[in-house]
Amino acid sequence: MSNIYFMLANTATATADEAAMTGQLISSVGMLIVVMVIFYFMLIRPQNKKEKEQKKMRDNIQIGDEVTTIGGIVGIVVRKNDDTQTVVIETGGDRSKIRVKLWAISENLTQHDDVEELGKKK
């Protein structure tokens, strides 16, 4: 009889231990999900937004715009080739020309009137 009582006691203890371990597992997974969500909203989403803005800026470069390259070269766009994704910029007083890839443009210093964009938003 004491063997049966001992087995029932062990079964009840094992069930309680399994329930506690399951609760800890669910808690750990929940915390991991919360950390991943915070990571997404703090790092990944802003980076994607910045990349979209950079792509839009590079797509809207026009001839005559003053641009800065990643290397710090400042010049005016004199030719744009969409097929090869390059632009030719003119730099300095001696009118040196440099051909660079569009991805190397880090900033467009020319401010355009956004009349077309305002018309599209209305």
mmCIF file of C-alpha atoms in Angstrom:
data_model
loop_
_atom_site.group_PDB
_atom_site.id
_atom_site.type_symbol
_atom_site.label_atom_id
_atom_site.label_comp_id
_atom_site.label_asym_id
_atom_site.label_seq_id
_atom_site.Cartn_x
_atom_site.Cartn_y
_atom_site.Cartn_z
ATOM 1 C CA MET A 1 0.000 0.000 0.000
ATOM 2 C CA SER A 2 2.823 2.382 0.780
ATOM 3 C CA ASN A 3 4.240 1.727 -2.702
ATOM 4 C CA ILE A 4 1.019 2.943 -4.316
ATOM 5 C CA TYR A 5 0.979 6.036 -2.120
ATOM 6 C CA PHE A 6 4.642 6.731 -2.978
ATOM 7 C CA MET A 7 3.928 6.382 -6.736
ATOM 8 C CA LEU A 8 0.915 8.706 -6.556
ATOM 9 C CA ALA A 9 2.952 11.294 -4.637
ATOM 10 C CA ASN A 10 5.752 11.134 -7.218
ATOM 11 C CA THR A 11 3.242 11.481 -10.074
ATOM 12 C CA ALA A 12 1.670 14.563 -8.475
ATOM 13 C CA THR A 13 5.098 16.108 -7.874
ATOM 14 C CA ALA A 14 6.203 15.357 -11.451
ATOM 15 C CA THR A 15 3.020 16.942 -12.831
ATOM 16 C CA ALA A 16 3.601 20.081 -10.762
ATOM 17 C CA ASP A 17 7.238 20.254 -11.903
ATOM 18 C CA GLU A 18 6.206 19.856 -15.559
ATOM 19 C CA ALA A 19 3.628 22.612 -15.181
ATOM 20 C CA ALA A 20 6.241 24.929 -13.656
ATOM 21 C CA MET A 21 8.699 24.141 -16.456
ATOM 22 C CA THR A 22 6.009 24.764 -19.071
ATOM 23 C CA GLY A 23 5.202 28.100 -17.447
ATOM 24 C CA GLN A 24 8.873 29.069 -17.484
ATOM 25 C CA LEU A 25 9.177 28.053 -21.128
ATOM 26 C CA ILE A 26 6.148 30.128 -22.120
ATOM 27 C CA SER A 27 7.519 33.076 -20.137
ATOM 28 C CA SER A 28 10.920 32.793 -21.833
ATOM 29 C CA VAL A 29 9.418 32.567 -25.308
ATOM 30 C CA GLY A 30 7.158 35.530 -24.524
ATOM 31 C CA MET A 31 10.115 37.642 -23.423
ATOM 32 C CA LEU A 32 12.047 36.657 -26.547
ATOM 33 C CA ILE A 33 9.144 37.769 -28.730
ATOM 34 C CA VAL A 34 8.903 41.088 -26.860
ATOM 35 C CA VAL A 35 12.638 41.706 -27.342
ATOM 36 C CA MET A 36 12.358 40.904 -31.068
ATOM 37 C CA VAL A 37 9.423 43.322 -31.487
ATOM 38 C CA ILE A 38 11.355 46.083 -29.697
ATOM 39 C CA PHE A 39 14.413 45.305 -31.832
ATOM 40 C CA TYR A 40 12.301 45.600 -35.002
ATOM 41 C CA PHE A 41 10.759 48.955 -34.077
ATOM 42 C CA MET A 42 13.990 50.446 -32.736
ATOM 43 C CA LEU A 43 16.486 49.291 -35.393
ATOM 44 C CA ILE A 44 15.123 47.538 -38.461
ATOM 45 C CA ARG A 45 12.114 49.733 -39.282
ATOM 46 C CA PRO A 46 13.988 53.078 -39.091
ATOM 47 C CA GLN A 47 16.818 51.651 -41.226
ATOM 48 C CA ASN A 48 14.355 50.511 -43.911
ATOM 49 C CA LYS A 49 12.689 53.932 -43.865
ATOM 50 C CA LYS A 50 16.071 55.662 -44.281
ATOM 51 C CA GLU A 51 16.986 53.364 -47.192
ATOM 52 C CA LYS A 52 13.688 54.160 -48.949
ATOM 53 C CA GLU A 53 14.314 57.907 -48.541
ATOM 54 C CA GLN A 54 17.861 57.526 -49.933
ATOM 55 C CA LYS A 55 16.556 55.554 -52.931
ATOM 56 C CA LYS A 56 13.886 58.186 -53.589
ATOM 57 C CA MET A 57 16.506 60.964 -53.374
ATOM 58 C CA ARG A 58 18.796 59.143 -55.824
ATOM 59 C CA ASP A 59 15.946 58.466 -58.253
ATOM 60 C CA ASN A 60 14.955 62.159 -58.236
ATOM 61 C CA ILE A 61 18.425 63.554 -59.034
ATOM 62 C CA GLN A 62 18.241 65.922 -61.987
ATOM 63 C CA ILE A 63 20.824 67.604 -64.195
ATOM 64 C CA GLY A 64 22.013 70.781 -62.468
ATOM 65 C CA ASP A 65 21.640 69.427 -58.916
ATOM 66 C CA GLU A 66 24.496 69.930 -56.503
ATOM 67 C CA VAL A 67 25.339 66.583 -54.895
ATOM 68 C CA THR A 68 27.797 65.133 -52.399
ATOM 69 C CA THR A 69 29.266 61.665 -52.831
ATOM 70 C CA ILE A 70 29.986 59.185 -50.072
ATOM 71 C CA GLY A 71 33.661 60.126 -50.394
ATOM 72 C CA GLY A 72 32.898 63.797 -49.794
ATOM 73 C CA ILE A 73 33.237 65.060 -53.371
ATOM 74 C CA VAL A 74 30.859 67.949 -54.073
ATOM 75 C CA GLY A 75 29.807 68.690 -57.621
ATOM 76 C CA ILE A 76 27.030 69.535 -60.038
ATOM 77 C CA VAL A 77 25.320 66.817 -62.066
ATOM 78 C CA VAL A 78 25.915 67.384 -65.791
ATOM 79 C CA ARG A 79 24.729 64.017 -67.135
ATOM 80 C CA LYS A 80 22.628 61.159 -65.807
ATOM 81 C CA ASN A 81 22.491 57.675 -67.341
ATOM 82 C CA ASP A 82 19.641 55.549 -65.986
ATOM 83 C CA ASP A 83 20.742 52.453 -67.906
ATOM 84 C CA THR A 84 24.127 52.194 -66.178
ATOM 85 C CA GLN A 85 22.948 53.896 -62.962
ATOM 86 C CA THR A 86 25.699 56.525 -63.183
ATOM 87 C CA VAL A 87 25.945 60.295 -63.110
ATOM 88 C CA VAL A 88 28.704 62.623 -64.284
ATOM 89 C CA ILE A 89 29.443 65.424 -61.863
ATOM 90 C CA GLU A 90 31.496 68.517 -62.519
ATOM 91 C CA THR A 91 33.718 69.613 -59.659
ATOM 92 C CA GLY A 92 36.058 72.486 -58.907
ATOM 93 C CA GLY A 93 36.906 75.651 -60.768
ATOM 94 C CA ASP A 94 38.726 73.833 -63.553
ATOM 95 C CA ARG A 95 35.527 71.935 -64.417
ATOM 96 C CA SER A 96 36.852 68.438 -63.794
ATOM 97 C CA LYS A 97 34.283 65.789 -64.526
ATOM 98 C CA ILE A 98 33.876 62.549 -62.565
ATOM 99 C CA ARG A 99 31.565 59.647 -63.344
ATOM 100 C CA VAL A 100 30.134 57.989 -60.230
ATOM 101 C CA LYS A 101 27.513 55.346 -59.522
ATOM 102 C CA LEU A 102 24.165 56.531 -58.212
ATOM 103 C CA TRP A 103 24.578 54.514 -55.010
ATOM 104 C CA ALA A 104 27.662 56.644 -54.243
ATOM 105 C CA ILE A 105 25.556 59.821 -53.970
ATOM 106 C CA SER A 106 24.936 60.482 -50.297
ATOM 107 C CA GLU A 107 23.207 63.855 -50.403
ATOM 108 C CA ASN A 108 21.405 66.162 -52.823
ATOM 109 C CA LEU A 109 22.138 69.741 -51.771
ATOM 110 C CA THR A 110 19.698 71.325 -54.252
ATOM 111 C CA GLN A 111 16.262 72.147 -52.876
ATOM 112 C CA HIS A 112 13.487 71.540 -55.411
ATOM 113 C CA ASP A 113 10.005 72.970 -55.287
ATOM 114 C CA ASP A 114 7.714 70.088 -54.456
ATOM 115 C CA VAL A 115 4.830 71.521 -56.486
ATOM 116 C CA GLU A 116 4.386 68.240 -58.364
ATOM 117 C CA GLU A 117 4.291 66.223 -55.153
ATOM 118 C CA LEU A 118 1.792 68.599 -53.562
ATOM 119 C CA GLY A 119 -0.451 68.218 -56.602
ATOM 120 C CA LYS A 120 -0.297 64.439 -56.341
ATOM 121 C CA LYS A 121 -1.158 64.404 -52.628
ATOM 122 C CA LYS A 122 -4.340 66.479 -53.032
#
